[in-house]
């Protein structure tokens, strides 16, 4: 692997890790990061480094993501929705 390829690979990994980190708007676990990194790079690399646009891209292209990534996205979306409902009910 050339030096350029190594640097590009490290940059891609670091960028994807930042994109898929936990955030209030759309939380991604380490499992999601593991399952979705390839999909994020394949489908949404043009949006890097704009994290909100990458998140929106992944949601928009959900039908094109791998089955494992889609399953994790569905689980985490359901958990986030349930959490918001609990918070709303507590108020």
PDB file of N, CA and C in Angstrom:
ATOM      1  N   UNK A   1       0.856  -1.169   0.000  1.00  0.00           N
ATOM      2  CA  UNK A   1       0.000   0.000   0.000  1.00  0.00           C
ATOM      3  C   UNK A   1       0.903   1.234   0.000  1.00  0.00           C
ATOM      4  N   UNK A   2       0.613   2.169  -0.881  1.00  0.00           N
ATOM      5  CA  UNK A   2       1.425   3.366  -0.951  1.00  0.00           C
ATOM      6  C   UNK A   2       1.115   4.289   0.219  1.00  0.00           C
ATOM      7  N   UNK A   3       1.985   5.231   0.402  1.00  0.00           N
ATOM      8  CA  UNK A   3       1.788   6.189   1.492  1.00  0.00           C
ATOM      9  C   UNK A   3       0.481   6.955   1.306  1.00  0.00           C
ATOM     10  N   UNK A   4       0.177   7.343   0.062  1.00  0.00           N
ATOM     11  CA  UNK A   4      -1.059   8.065  -0.217  1.00  0.00           C
ATOM     12  C   UNK A   4      -2.275   7.225   0.136  1.00  0.00           C
ATOM     13  N   UNK A   5      -2.260   5.952  -0.235  1.00  0.00           N
ATOM     14  CA  UNK A   5      -3.383   5.076   0.074  1.00  0.00           C
ATOM     15  C   UNK A   5      -3.551   4.908   1.577  1.00  0.00           C
ATOM     16  N   UNK A   6      -2.441   4.803   2.292  1.00  0.00           N
ATOM     17  CA  UNK A   6      -2.502   4.664   3.741  1.00  0.00           C
ATOM     18  C   UNK A   6      -3.108   5.903   4.377  1.00  0.00           C
ATOM     19  N   UNK A   7      -2.653   7.060   3.951  1.00  0.00           N
ATOM     20  CA  UNK A   7      -3.179   8.315   4.489  1.00  0.00           C
ATOM     21  C   UNK A   7      -4.655   8.457   4.138  1.00  0.00           C
ATOM     22  N   UNK A   8      -5.019   8.136   2.902  1.00  0.00           N
ATOM     23  CA  UNK A   8      -6.420   8.238   2.487  1.00  0.00           C
ATOM     24  C   UNK A   8      -7.292   7.277   3.290  1.00  0.00           C
ATOM     25  N   UNK A   9      -6.802   6.072   3.532  1.00  0.00           N
ATOM     26  CA  UNK A   9      -7.560   5.097   4.313  1.00  0.00           C
ATOM     27  C   UNK A   9      -7.751   5.564   5.743  1.00  0.00           C
ATOM     28  N   UNK A  10      -6.702   6.078   6.355  1.00  0.00           N
ATOM     29  CA  UNK A  10      -6.802   6.586   7.722  1.00  0.00           C
ATOM     30  C   UNK A  10      -7.754   7.770   7.796  1.00  0.00           C
ATOM     31  N   UNK A  11      -7.683   8.664   6.821  1.00  0.00           N
ATOM     32  CA  UNK A  11      -8.582   9.811   6.788  1.00  0.00           C
ATOM     33  C   UNK A  11     -10.034   9.345   6.650  1.00  0.00           C
ATOM     34  N   UNK A  12     -10.265   8.395   5.759  1.00  0.00           N
ATOM     35  CA  UNK A  12     -11.622   7.885   5.559  1.00  0.00           C
ATOM     36  C   UNK A  12     -12.151   7.241   6.835  1.00  0.00           C
ATOM     37  N   UNK A  13     -11.340   6.443   7.493  1.00  0.00           N
ATOM     38  CA  UNK A  13     -11.762   5.799   8.726  1.00  0.00           C
ATOM     39  C   UNK A  13     -12.059   6.830   9.811  1.00  0.00           C
ATOM     40  N   UNK A  14     -11.158   7.799   9.976  1.00  0.00           N
ATOM     41  CA  UNK A  14     -11.345   8.821  11.011  1.00  0.00           C
ATOM     42  C   UNK A  14     -12.592   9.653  10.730  1.00  0.00           C
ATOM     43  N   UNK A  15     -12.784  10.024   9.482  1.00  0.00           N
ATOM     44  CA  UNK A  15     -13.954  10.821   9.124  1.00  0.00           C
ATOM     45  C   UNK A  15     -15.242  10.051   9.390  1.00  0.00           C
ATOM     46  N   UNK A  16     -15.253   8.789   9.005  1.00  0.00           N
ATOM     47  CA  UNK A  16     -16.444   7.974   9.229  1.00  0.00           C
ATOM     48  C   UNK A  16     -16.697   7.784  10.710  1.00  0.00           C
ATOM     49  N   UNK A  17     -15.638   7.601  11.485  1.00  0.00           N
ATOM     50  CA  UNK A  17     -15.802   7.447  12.930  1.00  0.00           C
ATOM     51  C   UNK A  17     -16.430   8.699  13.532  1.00  0.00           C
ATOM     52  N   UNK A  18     -15.993   9.857  13.074  1.00  0.00           N
ATOM     53  CA  UNK A  18     -16.563  11.117  13.571  1.00  0.00           C
ATOM     54  C   UNK A  18     -18.030  11.217  13.160  1.00  0.00           C
ATOM     55  N   UNK A  19     -18.313  10.854  11.924  1.00  0.00           N
ATOM     56  CA  UNK A  19     -19.675  10.937  11.403  1.00  0.00           C
ATOM     57  C   UNK A  19     -20.628  10.069  12.198  1.00  0.00           C
ATOM     58  N   UNK A  20     -20.179   8.878  12.564  1.00  0.00           N
ATOM     59  CA  UNK A  20     -21.070   7.922  13.207  1.00  0.00           C
ATOM     60  C   UNK A  20     -20.998   7.952  14.729  1.00  0.00           C
ATOM     61  N   UNK A  21     -20.360   8.976  15.276  1.00  0.00           N
ATOM     62  CA  UNK A  21     -20.277   9.055  16.733  1.00  0.00           C
ATOM     63  C   UNK A  21     -21.636   9.401  17.331  1.00  0.00           C
ATOM     64  N   UNK A  22     -21.778   9.172  18.599  1.00  0.00           N
ATOM     65  CA  UNK A  22     -23.028   9.453  19.282  1.00  0.00           C
ATOM     66  C   UNK A  22     -23.292  10.950  19.289  1.00  0.00           C
ATOM     67  N   UNK A  23     -24.541  11.293  18.974  1.00  0.00           N
ATOM     68  CA  UNK A  23     -24.958  12.690  18.990  1.00  0.00           C
ATOM     69  C   UNK A  23     -26.420  12.742  19.382  1.00  0.00           C
ATOM     70  N   UNK A  24     -26.885  13.882  19.878  1.00  0.00           N
ATOM     71  CA  UNK A  24     -28.281  13.968  20.292  1.00  0.00           C
ATOM     72  C   UNK A  24     -29.262  13.763  19.150  1.00  0.00           C
ATOM     73  N   UNK A  25     -28.928  14.215  17.952  1.00  0.00           N
ATOM     74  CA  UNK A  25     -29.862  14.140  16.846  1.00  0.00           C
ATOM     75  C   UNK A  25     -30.014  12.753  16.266  1.00  0.00           C
ATOM     76  N   UNK A  26     -28.953  12.022  16.163  1.00  0.00           N
ATOM     77  CA  UNK A  26     -28.994  10.692  15.566  1.00  0.00           C
ATOM     78  C   UNK A  26     -27.854   9.904  16.171  1.00  0.00           C
ATOM     79  N   UNK A  27     -28.154   9.089  17.149  1.00  0.00           N
ATOM     80  CA  UNK A  27     -27.118   8.375  17.880  1.00  0.00           C
ATOM     81  C   UNK A  27     -26.697   7.128  17.124  1.00  0.00           C
ATOM     82  N   UNK A  28     -25.416   6.900  17.060  1.00  0.00           N
ATOM     83  CA  UNK A  28     -24.866   5.706  16.445  1.00  0.00           C
ATOM     84  C   UNK A  28     -23.936   5.033  17.423  1.00  0.00           C
ATOM     85  N   UNK A  29     -24.179   3.777  17.690  1.00  0.00           N
ATOM     86  CA  UNK A  29     -23.350   3.010  18.611  1.00  0.00           C
ATOM     87  C   UNK A  29     -22.084   2.540  17.909  1.00  0.00           C
ATOM     88  N   UNK A  30     -21.218   1.893  18.677  1.00  0.00           N
ATOM     89  CA  UNK A  30     -20.024   1.313  18.067  1.00  0.00           C
ATOM     90  C   UNK A  30     -20.428   0.218  17.083  1.00  0.00           C
ATOM     91  N   UNK A  31     -21.540  -0.477  17.369  1.00  0.00           N
ATOM     92  CA  UNK A  31     -22.027  -1.486  16.423  1.00  0.00           C
ATOM     93  C   UNK A  31     -22.439  -0.832  15.107  1.00  0.00           C
ATOM     94  N   UNK A  32     -23.125   0.296  15.193  1.00  0.00           N
ATOM     95  CA  UNK A  32     -23.526   1.013  13.984  1.00  0.00           C
ATOM     96  C   UNK A  32     -22.298   1.487  13.225  1.00  0.00           C
ATOM     97  N   UNK A  33     -21.327   1.977  13.950  1.00  0.00           N
ATOM     98  CA  UNK A  33     -20.101   2.439  13.314  1.00  0.00           C
ATOM     99  C   UNK A  33     -19.445   1.283  12.563  1.00  0.00           C
ATOM    100  N   UNK A  34     -19.379   0.132  13.190  1.00  0.00           N
ATOM    101  CA  UNK A  34     -18.760  -1.032  12.569  1.00  0.00           C
ATOM    102  C   UNK A  34     -19.563  -1.496  11.348  1.00  0.00           C
ATOM    103  N   UNK A  35     -20.866  -1.536  11.486  1.00  0.00           N
ATOM    104  CA  UNK A  35     -21.714  -2.065  10.415  1.00  0.00           C
ATOM    105  C   UNK A  35     -21.929  -1.071   9.265  1.00  0.00           C
ATOM    106  N   UNK A  36     -21.802   0.236   9.535  1.00  0.00           N
ATOM    107  CA  UNK A  36     -22.188   1.241   8.546  1.00  0.00           C
ATOM    108  C   UNK A  36     -21.038   2.031   7.933  1.00  0.00           C
ATOM    109  N   UNK A  37     -19.830   1.851   8.419  1.00  0.00           N
ATOM    110  CA  UNK A  37     -18.708   2.638   7.908  1.00  0.00           C
ATOM    111  C   UNK A  37     -18.547   2.479   6.400  1.00  0.00           C
ATOM    112  N   UNK A  38     -18.575   1.251   5.925  1.00  0.00           N
ATOM    113  CA  UNK A  38     -18.428   1.019   4.486  1.00  0.00           C
ATOM    114  C   UNK A  38     -19.541   1.663   3.685  1.00  0.00           C
ATOM    115  N   UNK A  39     -20.756   1.567   4.203  1.00  0.00           N
ATOM    116  CA  UNK A  39     -21.901   2.176   3.514  1.00  0.00           C
ATOM    117  C   UNK A  39     -21.773   3.694   3.480  1.00  0.00           C
ATOM    118  N   UNK A  40     -21.345   4.279   4.582  1.00  0.00           N
ATOM    119  CA  UNK A  40     -21.187   5.735   4.638  1.00  0.00           C
ATOM    120  C   UNK A  40     -20.151   6.203   3.619  1.00  0.00           C
ATOM    121  N   UNK A  41     -19.051   5.470   3.533  1.00  0.00           N
ATOM    122  CA  UNK A  41     -18.016   5.854   2.574  1.00  0.00           C
ATOM    123  C   UNK A  41     -18.506   5.634   1.135  1.00  0.00           C
ATOM    124  N   UNK A  42     -19.212   4.555   0.892  1.00  0.00           N
ATOM    125  CA  UNK A  42     -19.676   4.218  -0.455  1.00  0.00           C
ATOM    126  C   UNK A  42     -20.780   5.163  -0.919  1.00  0.00           C
ATOM    127  N   UNK A  43     -21.718   5.457  -0.040  1.00  0.00           N
ATOM    128  CA  UNK A  43     -22.904   6.200  -0.444  1.00  0.00           C
ATOM    129  C   UNK A  43     -22.823   7.706  -0.210  1.00  0.00           C
ATOM    130  N   UNK A  44     -22.061   8.119   0.796  1.00  0.00           N
ATOM    131  CA  UNK A  44     -22.131   9.521   1.225  1.00  0.00           C
ATOM    132  C   UNK A  44     -20.772  10.210   1.322  1.00  0.00           C
ATOM    133  N   UNK A  45     -19.759   9.665   0.688  1.00  0.00           N
ATOM    134  CA  UNK A  45     -18.426  10.256   0.808  1.00  0.00           C
ATOM    135  C   UNK A  45     -18.363  11.676   0.252  1.00  0.00           C
ATOM    136  N   UNK A  46     -19.259  12.003  -0.676  1.00  0.00           N
ATOM    137  CA  UNK A  46     -19.266  13.359  -1.242  1.00  0.00           C
ATOM    138  C   UNK A  46     -19.694  14.404  -0.220  1.00  0.00           C
ATOM    139  N   UNK A  47     -20.300  13.977   0.866  1.00  0.00           N
ATOM    140  CA  UNK A  47     -20.776  14.902   1.901  1.00  0.00           C
ATOM    141  C   UNK A  47     -19.722  15.185   2.968  1.00  0.00           C
ATOM    142  N   UNK A  48     -18.629  14.435   2.971  1.00  0.00           N
ATOM    143  CA  UNK A  48     -17.571  14.625   3.967  1.00  0.00           C
ATOM    144  C   UNK A  48     -16.961  15.998   3.770  1.00  0.00           C
ATOM    145  N   UNK A  49     -16.753  16.788   4.778  1.00  0.00           N
ATOM    146  CA  UNK A  49     -16.787  16.529   6.213  1.00  0.00           C
ATOM    147  C   UNK A  49     -18.039  17.058   6.914  1.00  0.00           C
ATOM    148  N   UNK A  50     -19.094  17.352   6.178  1.00  0.00           N
ATOM    149  CA  UNK A  50     -20.304  17.939   6.750  1.00  0.00           C
ATOM    150  C   UNK A  50     -21.139  16.849   7.441  1.00  0.00           C
ATOM    151  N   UNK A  51     -20.985  16.723   8.745  1.00  0.00           N
ATOM    152  CA  UNK A  51     -21.606  15.636   9.504  1.00  0.00           C
ATOM    153  C   UNK A  51     -23.130  15.628   9.382  1.00  0.00           C
ATOM    154  N   UNK A  52     -23.817  16.741   9.527  1.00  0.00           N
ATOM    155  CA  UNK A  52     -25.279  16.696   9.367  1.00  0.00           C
ATOM    156  C   UNK A  52     -25.701  16.218   7.970  1.00  0.00           C
ATOM    157  N   UNK A  53     -24.962  16.605   6.945  1.00  0.00           N
ATOM    158  CA  UNK A  53     -25.298  16.166   5.587  1.00  0.00           C
ATOM    159  C   UNK A  53     -25.009  14.678   5.397  1.00  0.00           C
ATOM    160  N   UNK A  54     -23.970  14.164   6.045  1.00  0.00           N
ATOM    161  CA  UNK A  54     -23.685  12.733   5.957  1.00  0.00           C
ATOM    162  C   UNK A  54     -24.798  11.950   6.638  1.00  0.00           C
ATOM    163  N   UNK A  55     -25.224  12.414   7.814  1.00  0.00           N
ATOM    164  CA  UNK A  55     -26.330  11.749   8.510  1.00  0.00           C
ATOM    165  C   UNK A  55     -27.586  11.741   7.635  1.00  0.00           C
ATOM    166  N   UNK A  56     -27.909  12.902   7.067  1.00  0.00           N
ATOM    167  CA  UNK A  56     -29.091  13.004   6.210  1.00  0.00           C
ATOM    168  C   UNK A  56     -28.962  12.093   4.993  1.00  0.00           C
ATOM    169  N   UNK A  57     -27.776  12.021   4.431  1.00  0.00           N
ATOM    170  CA  UNK A  57     -27.528  11.161   3.277  1.00  0.00           C
ATOM    171  C   UNK A  57     -27.754   9.703   3.630  1.00  0.00           C
ATOM    172  N   UNK A  58     -27.258   9.271   4.778  1.00  0.00           N
ATOM    173  CA  UNK A  58     -27.424   7.878   5.189  1.00  0.00           C
ATOM    174  C   UNK A  58     -28.905   7.545   5.381  1.00  0.00           C
ATOM    175  N   UNK A  59     -29.645   8.457   5.963  1.00  0.00           N
ATOM    176  CA  UNK A  59     -31.081   8.228   6.155  1.00  0.00           C
ATOM    177  C   UNK A  59     -31.790   8.206   4.799  1.00  0.00           C
ATOM    178  N   UNK A  60     -31.426   9.138   3.919  1.00  0.00           N
ATOM    179  CA  UNK A  60     -32.042   9.218   2.603  1.00  0.00           C
ATOM    180  C   UNK A  60     -31.757   7.963   1.780  1.00  0.00           C
ATOM    181  N   UNK A  61     -30.568   7.420   1.910  1.00  0.00           N
ATOM    182  CA  UNK A  61     -30.177   6.259   1.109  1.00  0.00           C
ATOM    183  C   UNK A  61     -30.285   4.949   1.891  1.00  0.00           C
ATOM    184  N   UNK A  62     -31.126   4.945   2.900  1.00  0.00           N
ATOM    185  CA  UNK A  62     -31.276   3.777   3.766  1.00  0.00           C
ATOM    186  C   UNK A  62     -31.602   2.520   2.970  1.00  0.00           C
ATOM    187  N   UNK A  63     -32.364   2.641   1.904  1.00  0.00           N
ATOM    188  CA  UNK A  63     -32.716   1.474   1.092  1.00  0.00           C
ATOM    189  C   UNK A  63     -31.496   0.862   0.406  1.00  0.00           C
ATOM    190  N   UNK A  64     -30.413   1.627   0.288  1.00  0.00           N
ATOM    191  CA  UNK A  64     -29.217   1.150  -0.401  1.00  0.00           C
ATOM    192  C   UNK A  64     -28.138   0.632   0.553  1.00  0.00           C
ATOM    193  N   UNK A  65     -28.331   0.816   1.850  1.00  0.00           N
ATOM    194  CA  UNK A  65     -27.304   0.366   2.795  1.00  0.00           C
ATOM    195  C   UNK A  65     -27.373  -1.149   2.961  1.00  0.00           C
ATOM    196  N   UNK A  66     -26.306  -1.711   3.481  1.00  0.00           N
ATOM    197  CA  UNK A  66     -26.250  -3.156   3.692  1.00  0.00           C
ATOM    198  C   UNK A  66     -27.304  -3.577   4.711  1.00  0.00           C
ATOM    199  N   UNK A  67     -27.730  -4.833   4.666  1.00  0.00           N
ATOM    200  CA  UNK A  67     -28.745  -5.299   5.614  1.00  0.00           C
ATOM    201  C   UNK A  67     -28.326  -5.119   7.078  1.00  0.00           C
ATOM    202  N   UNK A  68     -27.070  -5.352   7.385  1.00  0.00           N
ATOM    203  CA  UNK A  68     -26.601  -5.191   8.767  1.00  0.00           C
ATOM    204  C   UNK A  68     -26.690  -3.751   9.227  1.00  0.00           C
ATOM    205  N   UNK A  69     -26.279  -2.837   8.373  1.00  0.00           N
ATOM    206  CA  UNK A  69     -26.351  -1.414   8.717  1.00  0.00           C
ATOM    207  C   UNK A  69     -27.805  -0.983   8.863  1.00  0.00           C
ATOM    208  N   UNK A  70     -28.651  -1.423   7.958  1.00  0.00           N
ATOM    209  CA  UNK A  70     -30.068  -1.063   8.020  1.00  0.00           C
ATOM    210  C   UNK A  70     -30.697  -1.552   9.323  1.00  0.00           C
ATOM    211  N   UNK A  71     -30.363  -2.768   9.732  1.00  0.00           N
ATOM    212  CA  UNK A  71     -30.912  -3.314  10.972  1.00  0.00           C
ATOM    213  C   UNK A  71     -30.481  -2.484  12.175  1.00  0.00           C
ATOM    214  N   UNK A  72     -29.220  -2.097  12.203  1.00  0.00           N
ATOM    215  CA  UNK A  72     -28.721  -1.279  13.309  1.00  0.00           C
ATOM    216  C   UNK A  72     -29.381   0.089  13.289  1.00  0.00           C
ATOM    217  N   UNK A  73     -29.511   0.683  12.111  1.00  0.00           N
ATOM    218  CA  UNK A  73     -30.164   1.993  12.002  1.00  0.00           C
ATOM    219  C   UNK A  73     -31.604   1.908  12.493  1.00  0.00           C
ATOM    220  N   UNK A  74     -32.313   0.852  12.122  1.00  0.00           N
ATOM    221  CA  UNK A  74     -33.702   0.675  12.564  1.00  0.00           C
ATOM    222  C   UNK A  74     -33.789   0.540  14.081  1.00  0.00           C
ATOM    223  N   UNK A  75     -32.915  -0.288  14.657  1.00  0.00           N
ATOM    224  CA  UNK A  75     -32.912  -0.484  16.119  1.00  0.00           C
ATOM    225  C   UNK A  75     -32.615   0.817  16.846  1.00  0.00           C
ATOM    226  N   UNK A  76     -31.607   1.539  16.383  1.00  0.00           N
ATOM    227  CA  UNK A  76     -31.227   2.771  17.073  1.00  0.00           C
ATOM    228  C   UNK A  76     -32.263   3.872  16.876  1.00  0.00           C
ATOM    229  N   UNK A  77     -32.910   3.897  15.723  1.00  0.00           N
ATOM    230  CA  UNK A  77     -33.988   4.871  15.511  1.00  0.00           C
ATOM    231  C   UNK A  77     -35.152   4.575  16.454  1.00  0.00           C
ATOM    232  N   UNK A  78     -35.501   3.303  16.578  1.00  0.00           N
ATOM    233  CA  UNK A  78     -36.595   2.905  17.479  1.00  0.00           C
ATOM    234  C   UNK A  78     -36.258   3.262  18.919  1.00  0.00           C
ATOM    235  N   UNK A  79     -35.013   3.038  19.329  1.00  0.00           N
ATOM    236  CA  UNK A  79     -34.600   3.365  20.696  1.00  0.00           C
ATOM    237  C   UNK A  79     -34.643   4.872  20.926  1.00  0.00           C
ATOM    238  N   UNK A  80     -34.207   5.662  19.953  1.00  0.00           N
ATOM    239  CA  UNK A  80     -34.227   7.119  20.088  1.00  0.00           C
ATOM    240  C   UNK A  80     -35.661   7.634  20.156  1.00  0.00           C
ATOM    241  N   UNK A  81     -36.543   7.053  19.356  1.00  0.00           N
ATOM    242  CA  UNK A  81     -37.956   7.448  19.369  1.00  0.00           C
ATOM    243  C   UNK A  81     -38.584   7.134  20.722  1.00  0.00           C
ATOM    244  N   UNK A  82     -38.308   5.947  21.250  1.00  0.00           N
ATOM    245  CA  UNK A  82     -38.841   5.564  22.564  1.00  0.00           C
ATOM    246  C   UNK A  82     -38.324   6.496  23.653  1.00  0.00           C
ATOM    247  N   UNK A  83     -37.054   6.869  23.554  1.00  0.00           N
ATOM    248  CA  UNK A  83     -36.472   7.772  24.549  1.00  0.00           C
ATOM    249  C   UNK A  83     -37.147   9.140  24.503  1.00  0.00           C
ATOM    250  N   UNK A  84     -37.380   9.655  23.291  1.00  0.00           N
ATOM    251  CA  UNK A  84     -38.055  10.950  23.163  1.00  0.00           C
ATOM    252  C   UNK A  84     -39.474  10.886  23.710  1.00  0.00           C
ATOM    253  N   UNK A  85     -40.172   9.780  23.503  1.00  0.00           N
ATOM    254  CA  UNK A  85     -41.525   9.624  24.031  1.00  0.00           C
ATOM    255  C   UNK A  85     -41.508   9.608  25.544  1.00  0.00           C
ATOM    256  N   UNK A  86     -40.528   8.906  26.130  1.00  0.00           N
ATOM    257  CA  UNK A  86     -40.429   8.877  27.597  1.00  0.00           C
ATOM    258  C   UNK A  86     -40.153  10.263  28.149  1.00  0.00           C
ATOM    259  N   UNK A  87     -39.280  11.004  27.499  1.00  0.00           N
ATOM    260  CA  UNK A  87     -38.966  12.356  27.942  1.00  0.00           C
ATOM    261  C   UNK A  87     -40.196  13.265  27.856  1.00  0.00           C
ATOM    262  N   UNK A  88     -40.937  13.139  26.771  1.00  0.00           N
ATOM    263  CA  UNK A  88     -42.142  13.942  26.600  1.00  0.00           C
ATOM    264  C   UNK A  88     -43.194  13.588  27.642  1.00  0.00           C
ATOM    265  N   UNK A  89     -43.322  12.319  27.957  1.00  0.00           N
ATOM    266  CA  UNK A  89     -44.308  11.876  28.943  1.00  0.00           C
ATOM    267  C   UNK A  89     -43.922  12.361  30.347  1.00  0.00           C
ATOM    268  N   UNK A  90     -42.633  12.474  30.603  1.00  0.00           N
ATOM    269  CA  UNK A  90     -42.162  12.892  31.929  1.00  0.00           C
ATOM    270  C   UNK A  90     -42.390  14.376  32.173  1.00  0.00           C
ATOM    271  N   UNK A  91     -42.622  15.138  31.138  1.00  0.00           N
ATOM    272  CA  UNK A  91     -42.778  16.590  31.289  1.00  0.00           C
ATOM    273  C   UNK A  91     -44.152  16.988  31.676  1.00  0.00           C
TER     274      UNK A  91
END
